[in-house]
Amino acid sequence: MKTVITILLAMIAAVAVANPIDNDTCDSAAFLIDQGFTSFDVDLCQFDNDYLGCDDQPAAGPDAVWRALVRAGDDIRLFATPMTGEFQVKMYLVTDCGDVAGSCVVTSDGDQTQQVIDFRPEVADLFFLIVDSVEGCGVVHVEMGGVLATETHSWSSVKSLY
């Protein structure tokens, strides 16, 4: 029995190492809408520090990324609340992960207890939501409102962006 448990643990560890974490960068970011939920928890301690923020407060902690196709005039409301650890979470929306600072359209407002994005884009685009930490890490609870929770997307909506 002990051998079976050891082999099973080794197999689980091998699978965990072989599969990179989704949502670590823009390249691996899942669509928020496809997830089928209006809120989610993310443990930033499991991610790398790929992006440094897009405002005057650098975000040197780990970050996770999701994407969303949003139409012009749609409301985007996001709330991020740290659940564990002593750290400050930041959120920002960008259109180009290769130039986060140059393509930043909005960054969250708030304090240690909650950060909020309330934004209405003037043009349709593919936005990347980056949930980041100023320093340190922990679990963040993200609540979605506006179109991100219910908006459907299609290949036609992607083509209409270009």
Coordinates of N, CA and C in Angstrom, one line a residue:
M1 N 0.8 -1.2 0.0 CA 0.0 0.0 0.0 C 0.9 1.3 0.0
K2 N 2.0 1.2 0.8 CA 2.8 2.4 0.9 C 3.5 2.7 -0.5
T3 N 3.8 1.6 -1.2 CA 4.4 1.8 -2.6 C 3.4 2.4 -3.5
V4 N 2.2 2.0 -3.5 CA 1.2 2.6 -4.3 C 1.0 4.1 -4.1
I5 N 0.9 4.4 -2.8 CA 0.7 5.8 -2.4 C 1.9 6.7 -2.9
T6 N 3.2 6.1 -2.8 CA 4.4 6.8 -3.2 C 4.3 7.0 -4.7
I7 N 4.0 6.0 -5.5 CA 3.9 6.1 -6.9 C 2.8 7.1 -7.3
L8 N 1.7 7.1 -6.7 CA 0.6 8.0 -7.0 C 1.0 9.4 -6.7
L9 N 1.7 9.7 -5.6 CA 2.2 11.0 -5.3 C 3.2 11.5 -6.4
A10 N 4.1 10.6 -6.8 CA 5.1 10.9 -7.8 C 4.4 11.3 -9.1
M11 N 3.4 10.5 -9.5 CA 2.7 10.8 -10.7 C 2.0 12.1 -10.7
I12 N 1.3 12.4 -9.5 CA 0.7 13.7 -9.4 C 1.7 14.9 -9.5
A13 N 2.8 14.7 -8.8 CA 3.9 15.7 -8.9 C 4.4 15.9 -10.3
A14 N 4.5 14.9 -11.0 CA 5.0 14.9 -12.4 C 4.0 15.7 -13.3
V15 N 2.7 15.4 -13.1 CA 1.7 16.1 -13.9 C 1.7 17.6 -13.5
A16 N 1.8 17.9 -12.3 CA 1.8 19.3 -11.8 C 3.0 20.1 -12.4
V17 N 4.1 19.5 -12.5 CA 5.3 20.1 -13.1 C 5.2 20.3 -14.6
A18 N 4.6 19.3 -15.2 CA 4.5 19.2 -16.7 C 3.6 20.3 -17.2
N19 N 2.5 20.6 -16.5 CA 1.5 21.5 -17.0 C 1.7 22.9 -16.4
P20 N 2.1 23.9 -17.2 CA 2.3 25.2 -16.7 C 1.0 25.8 -16.2
I21 N 1.0 26.7 -15.3 CA -0.2 27.3 -14.8 C -0.9 28.2 -15.8
D22 N -2.1 28.0 -16.1 CA -2.9 28.8 -17.0 C -3.0 30.2 -16.4
N23 N -3.1 31.2 -17.2 CA -3.3 32.6 -16.7 C -2.0 33.2 -16.1
D24 N -0.9 32.6 -16.3 CA 0.4 33.3 -15.8 C 0.8 34.4 -16.6
T25 N 0.6 34.4 -18.0 CA 0.9 35.5 -18.9 C -0.3 35.7 -19.8
C26 N -0.2 36.7 -20.6 CA -1.2 37.0 -21.6 C -1.3 35.9 -22.6
D27 N -0.2 35.3 -22.9 CA -0.2 34.2 -23.9 C -1.1 33.0 -23.4
S28 N -1.1 32.7 -22.1 CA -1.9 31.6 -21.6 C -3.2 32.0 -20.9
A29 N -3.5 33.3 -21.1 CA -4.7 33.8 -20.4 C -6.0 33.2 -20.9
A30 N -6.9 32.7 -20.1 CA -8.2 32.2 -20.5 C -9.2 33.4 -20.6
F31 N -10.2 33.2 -21.4 CA -11.3 34.2 -21.4 C -12.1 34.2 -20.1
L32 N -12.4 35.4 -19.6 CA -13.2 35.4 -18.3 C -14.6 34.8 -18.6
I33 N -15.2 35.1 -19.7 CA -16.5 34.7 -20.0 C -16.7 33.2 -20.1
D34 N -15.7 32.6 -20.7 CA -15.7 31.1 -20.9 C -15.6 30.4 -19.5
Q35 N -15.2 31.0 -18.5 CA -15.1 30.4 -17.2 C -16.5 30.1 -16.6
G36 N -17.5 30.8 -16.9 CA -18.8 30.5 -16.4 C -19.1 30.9 -15.0
F37 N -18.4 31.9 -14.5 CA -18.7 32.3 -13.1 C -18.6 33.8 -13.0
T38 N -19.2 34.4 -11.9 CA -19.2 35.8 -11.7 C -18.1 36.2 -10.7
S39 N -17.5 35.3 -10.0 CA -16.5 35.6 -9.1 C -15.5 34.4 -9.1
F40 N -14.3 34.6 -8.6 CA -13.3 33.6 -8.5 C -12.2 34.0 -7.5
D41 N -11.5 33.0 -7.0 CA -10.4 33.2 -6.1 C -9.1 32.8 -6.9
V42 N -8.1 33.6 -6.7 CA -6.8 33.3 -7.3 C -5.7 33.4 -6.3
D43 N -4.8 32.4 -6.2 CA -3.7 32.4 -5.2 C -2.5 32.9 -6.0
L44 N -2.2 34.2 -5.8 CA -1.1 34.8 -6.6 C 0.2 34.2 -6.2
C45 N 0.3 33.5 -5.1 CA 1.6 32.9 -4.7 C 2.0 31.8 -5.7
Q46 N 1.1 31.3 -6.5 CA 1.4 30.3 -7.5 C 1.8 30.8 -8.8
F47 N 1.9 32.2 -9.0 CA 2.2 32.8 -10.3 C 3.6 33.5 -10.2
D48 N 4.1 33.9 -11.4 CA 5.3 34.6 -11.5 C 5.0 36.1 -11.5
N49 N 6.0 36.9 -11.4 CA 5.9 38.4 -11.5 C 6.3 38.7 -13.0
D50 N 5.3 38.7 -13.9 CA 5.6 39.0 -15.3 C 5.4 40.4 -15.7
Y51 N 4.5 41.2 -14.9 CA 4.2 42.5 -15.3 C 4.4 43.4 -14.1
L52 N 4.8 44.7 -14.3 CA 5.2 45.6 -13.2 C 4.2 46.7 -12.9
G53 N 3.0 46.5 -13.4 CA 1.9 47.5 -13.2 C 1.9 48.6 -14.3
C54 N 0.9 49.5 -14.1 CA 0.8 50.5 -15.2 C 0.4 51.8 -14.6
D55 N 0.8 52.1 -13.4 CA 0.6 53.4 -12.8 C 1.8 53.8 -12.1
D56 N 1.7 54.8 -11.3 CA 2.9 55.3 -10.6 C 3.3 54.4 -9.4
Q57 N 2.5 53.4 -9.0 CA 2.8 52.5 -7.9 C 3.2 51.2 -8.6
P58 N 4.5 50.9 -8.5 CA 5.0 49.6 -9.2 C 4.4 48.4 -8.4
A59 N 4.1 47.4 -9.2 CA 3.5 46.1 -8.7 C 4.6 45.0 -8.9
A60 N 5.4 44.9 -7.9 CA 6.6 44.0 -8.0 C 6.2 42.5 -7.5
G61 N 5.0 42.3 -7.2 CA 4.6 40.9 -6.7 C 4.1 40.1 -7.9
P62 N 3.7 38.9 -7.6 CA 3.2 38.0 -8.7 C 1.9 38.4 -9.2
D63 N 1.6 38.0 -10.5 CA 0.4 38.5 -11.2 C -0.2 37.3 -12.0
A64 N -1.5 37.4 -12.2 CA -2.3 36.5 -13.1 C -3.1 37.3 -14.1
V65 N -3.4 36.6 -15.2 CA -4.0 37.4 -16.4 C -5.2 36.6 -16.9
W66 N -6.2 37.4 -17.3 CA -7.4 36.9 -18.0 C -7.7 37.8 -19.2
R67 N -8.4 37.4 -20.1 CA -8.7 38.2 -21.3 C -10.2 38.3 -21.5
A68 N -10.7 39.4 -22.1 CA -12.1 39.6 -22.4 C -12.3 40.5 -23.6
L69 N -13.2 40.0 -24.5 CA -13.6 40.9 -25.6 C -14.7 41.8 -25.1
V70 N -14.6 43.1 -25.3 CA -15.5 44.0 -24.7 C -15.9 45.0 -25.8
R71 N -17.2 45.2 -25.9 CA -17.8 46.2 -26.9 C -17.7 47.6 -26.4
A72 N -17.7 48.6 -27.3 CA -17.7 50.0 -26.9 C -18.9 50.3 -26.1
G73 N -18.8 51.0 -25.0 CA -19.9 51.4 -24.2 C -20.3 50.4 -23.1
D74 N -19.8 49.2 -23.2 CA -20.1 48.2 -22.1 C -19.5 48.5 -20.8
D75 N -20.2 48.3 -19.7 CA -19.7 48.6 -18.4 C -18.8 47.4 -17.9
I76 N -17.7 47.8 -17.3 CA -16.8 46.8 -16.7 C -16.7 47.2 -15.2
R77 N -17.1 46.3 -14.3 CA -16.9 46.5 -12.9 C -16.2 45.3 -12.3
L78 N -15.1 45.5 -11.6 CA -14.3 44.4 -11.0 C -14.0 44.9 -9.6
F79 N -14.1 43.9 -8.7 CA -13.7 44.2 -7.3 C -12.7 43.1 -6.9
A80 N -11.6 43.5 -6.3 CA -10.6 42.5 -5.9 C -10.3 42.7 -4.4
T81 N -10.5 41.6 -3.6 CA -10.3 41.6 -2.2 C -9.3 40.6 -1.7
P82 N -8.2 41.0 -1.1 CA -7.2 40.1 -0.5 C -7.9 39.2 0.6
M83 N -7.8 37.9 0.5 CA -8.4 37.0 1.5 C -7.4 36.5 2.5
T84 N -6.1 36.3 2.0 CA -5.1 35.7 2.9 C -3.8 36.5 2.7
G85 N -3.0 36.5 3.7 CA -1.7 37.2 3.6 C -1.8 38.7 3.8
E86 N -0.7 39.3 4.0 CA -0.7 40.8 4.2 C 0.0 41.4 2.9
F87 N -0.9 41.8 2.0 CA -0.4 42.4 0.7 C -1.4 43.2 0.1
Q88 N -1.0 44.1 -0.8 CA -2.0 45.0 -1.5 C -2.1 44.5 -2.9
V89 N -3.4 44.2 -3.3 CA -3.6 43.8 -4.6 C -3.9 45.0 -5.5
K90 N -3.5 44.9 -6.8 CA -3.8 45.9 -7.8 C -4.4 45.2 -9.0
M91 N -5.2 45.8 -9.8 CA -5.8 45.3 -11.0 C -5.6 46.4 -12.1
Y92 N -5.4 45.9 -13.3 CA -5.4 46.9 -14.4 C -5.8 46.2 -15.7
L93 N -6.3 47.0 -16.6 CA -6.7 46.5 -17.9 C -5.8 47.1 -18.9
V94 N -5.2 46.2 -19.8 CA -4.3 46.7 -20.9 C -4.8 46.0 -22.2
T95 N -4.3 46.6 -23.3 CA -4.6 46.0 -24.6 C -3.4 45.4 -25.2
D96 N -2.2 45.6 -24.7 CA -1.0 45.0 -25.3 C -0.1 44.6 -24.2
C97 N 0.1 43.3 -24.0 CA 0.9 42.9 -22.9 C 2.4 43.1 -23.1
G98 N 2.8 43.3 -24.4 CA 4.2 43.7 -24.7 C 4.5 45.1 -24.3
D99 N 3.5 45.9 -24.1 CA 3.7 47.3 -23.7 C 2.6 47.7 -22.7
V100 N 2.7 47.1 -21.5 CA 1.7 47.2 -20.4 C 1.5 48.7 -20.1
A101 N 2.6 49.4 -19.8 CA 2.5 50.8 -19.4 C 1.9 51.7 -20.5
G102 N 2.3 51.4 -21.8 CA 1.8 52.2 -22.9 C 0.4 51.9 -23.3
S103 N -0.1 50.6 -23.0 CA -1.5 50.3 -23.4 C -2.4 50.2 -22.2
C104 N -2.0 50.6 -21.1 CA -2.9 50.6 -19.9 C -4.1 51.5 -20.1
V105 N -5.3 51.0 -19.9 CA -6.5 51.8 -20.1 C -7.1 52.2 -18.8
V106 N -6.9 51.4 -17.7 CA -7.4 51.8 -16.4 C -6.7 50.9 -15.4
T107 N -6.5 51.5 -14.2 CA -5.9 50.8 -13.1 C -6.9 50.9 -11.9
S108 N -6.9 50.0 -11.0 CA -7.8 49.9 -9.9 C -7.6 51.0 -8.9
D109 N -8.6 51.4 -8.2 CA -8.6 52.4 -7.1 C -9.0 51.6 -5.9
G110 N -8.5 52.1 -4.7 CA -9.0 51.5 -3.5 C -7.9 51.5 -2.4
D111 N -8.0 50.6 -1.5 CA -7.0 50.5 -0.4 C -6.6 49.1 -0.1
Q112 N -6.0 48.8 1.0 CA -5.6 47.5 1.4 C -6.7 46.4 1.4
T113 N -7.9 46.9 1.7 CA -9.0 45.9 1.8 C -9.8 45.6 0.5
Q114 N -9.8 46.5 -0.5 CA -10.4 46.2 -1.7 C -10.0 47.2 -2.8
Q115 N -9.8 46.7 -4.0 CA -9.5 47.5 -5.2 C -10.7 47.3 -6.2
V116 N -11.0 48.4 -6.9 CA -12.1 48.5 -7.8 C -11.7 49.1 -9.1
I117 N -12.3 48.4 -10.2 CA -12.2 49.0 -11.5 C -13.6 49.2 -11.9
D118 N -13.9 50.4 -12.4 CA -15.3 50.8 -12.9 C -15.0 51.6 -14.2
F119 N -15.2 50.9 -15.4 CA -14.7 51.5 -16.6 C -15.7 51.2 -17.7
R120 N -15.8 52.1 -18.7 CA -16.6 51.9 -19.9 C -15.8 52.3 -21.1
P121 N -15.3 51.3 -21.9 CA -14.5 51.6 -23.0 C -15.2 52.4 -24.1
E122 N -14.5 53.2 -24.8 CA -15.0 54.0 -25.9 C -15.0 53.2 -27.2
V123 N -14.1 52.3 -27.3 CA -14.0 51.4 -28.5 C -13.9 49.9 -28.1
A124 N -14.4 49.1 -29.0 CA -14.3 47.7 -28.7 C -12.9 47.2 -28.8
D125 N -12.5 46.2 -28.0 CA -11.1 45.8 -28.0 C -11.1 44.5 -27.2
L126 N -9.9 43.8 -27.3 CA -9.6 42.7 -26.5 C -8.8 43.3 -25.3
F127 N -9.3 43.1 -24.1 CA -8.6 43.6 -22.9 C -8.1 42.5 -22.1
F128 N -6.9 42.7 -21.5 CA -6.3 41.8 -20.6 C -6.5 42.3 -19.2
L129 N -7.1 41.6 -18.3 CA -7.2 41.9 -16.9 C -6.0 41.3 -16.2
I130 N -5.2 42.1 -15.6 CA -4.0 41.7 -14.8 C -4.3 41.9 -13.3
V131 N -4.4 40.8 -12.6 CA -4.5 40.9 -11.1 C -3.1 40.7 -10.5
D132 N -2.7 41.8 -9.9 CA -1.3 41.9 -9.5 C -1.1 42.2 -8.0
S133 N 0.1 42.1 -7.5 CA 0.3 42.4 -6.1 C 1.4 43.5 -6.0
V134 N 1.2 44.5 -5.2 CA 2.3 45.5 -5.1 C 3.5 44.9 -4.5
E135 N 3.4 44.0 -3.5 CA 4.5 43.3 -2.9 C 3.9 42.1 -2.1
G136 N 4.5 41.0 -2.1 CA 4.0 39.8 -1.4 C 2.9 39.1 -2.2
C137 N 2.2 38.2 -1.6 CA 1.2 37.4 -2.3 C 0.2 36.8 -1.3
G138 N -0.8 36.3 -1.9 CA -1.9 35.6 -1.1 C -3.0 35.3 -2.0
V139 N -4.2 34.9 -1.4 CA -5.4 34.6 -2.2 C -6.2 35.9 -2.4
V140 N -6.7 36.1 -3.6 CA -7.5 37.3 -3.9 C -8.8 36.8 -4.4
H141 N -9.9 37.4 -3.9 CA -11.3 37.1 -4.4 C -11.6 38.2 -5.4
V142 N -12.0 37.8 -6.6 CA -12.4 38.8 -7.6 C -13.8 38.6 -8.0
E143 N -14.6 39.7 -7.8 CA -16.0 39.8 -8.2 C -16.1 40.5 -9.5
M144 N -16.9 40.0 -10.4 CA -17.1 40.6 -11.7 C -18.6 41.1 -11.8
G145 N -18.7 42.3 -12.4 CA -20.0 42.9 -12.7 C -20.0 43.4 -14.1
G146 N -21.0 44.0 -14.6 CA -21.0 44.5 -15.9 C -21.0 43.4 -16.9
V147 N -20.4 43.6 -18.1 CA -20.5 42.7 -19.2 C -19.6 41.5 -19.0
L148 N -18.5 41.6 -18.2 CA -17.6 40.5 -18.2 C -18.2 39.2 -17.7
A149 N -19.2 39.3 -16.9 CA -19.8 38.1 -16.3 C -20.8 37.4 -17.3
T150 N -21.4 38.2 -18.2 CA -22.4 37.6 -19.0 C -22.2 37.7 -20.5
E151 N -21.4 38.6 -21.0 CA -21.2 38.9 -22.4 C -20.7 37.6 -23.1
T152 N -21.3 37.3 -24.2 CA -20.9 36.2 -25.1 C -20.0 36.8 -26.1
H153 N -19.1 35.9 -26.7 CA -18.3 36.4 -27.8 C -18.3 35.4 -28.9
S154 N -18.0 35.8 -30.1 CA -18.0 35.0 -31.2 C -16.8 35.3 -32.1
W155 N -16.6 34.5 -33.1 CA -15.5 34.8 -34.1 C -15.8 36.2 -34.8
S156 N -17.1 36.5 -35.0 CA -17.4 37.7 -35.7 C -17.0 38.9 -34.8
S157 N -17.2 38.8 -33.5 CA -16.8 39.9 -32.6 C -15.3 40.1 -32.5
V158 N -14.6 39.0 -32.7 CA -13.1 39.1 -32.7 C -12.7 39.9 -34.0
K159 N -13.3 39.4 -35.2 CA -12.9 40.0 -36.4 C -13.3 41.5 -36.5
S160 N -14.4 41.9 -35.8 CA -14.9 43.3 -35.9 C -13.9 44.2 -35.1
L161 N -13.0 43.7 -34.3 CA -12.0 44.5 -33.6 C -11.0 45.0 -34.5
Y162 N -10.8 44.4 -35.7 CA -9.7 44.7 -36.6 C -10.1 45.4 -37.9

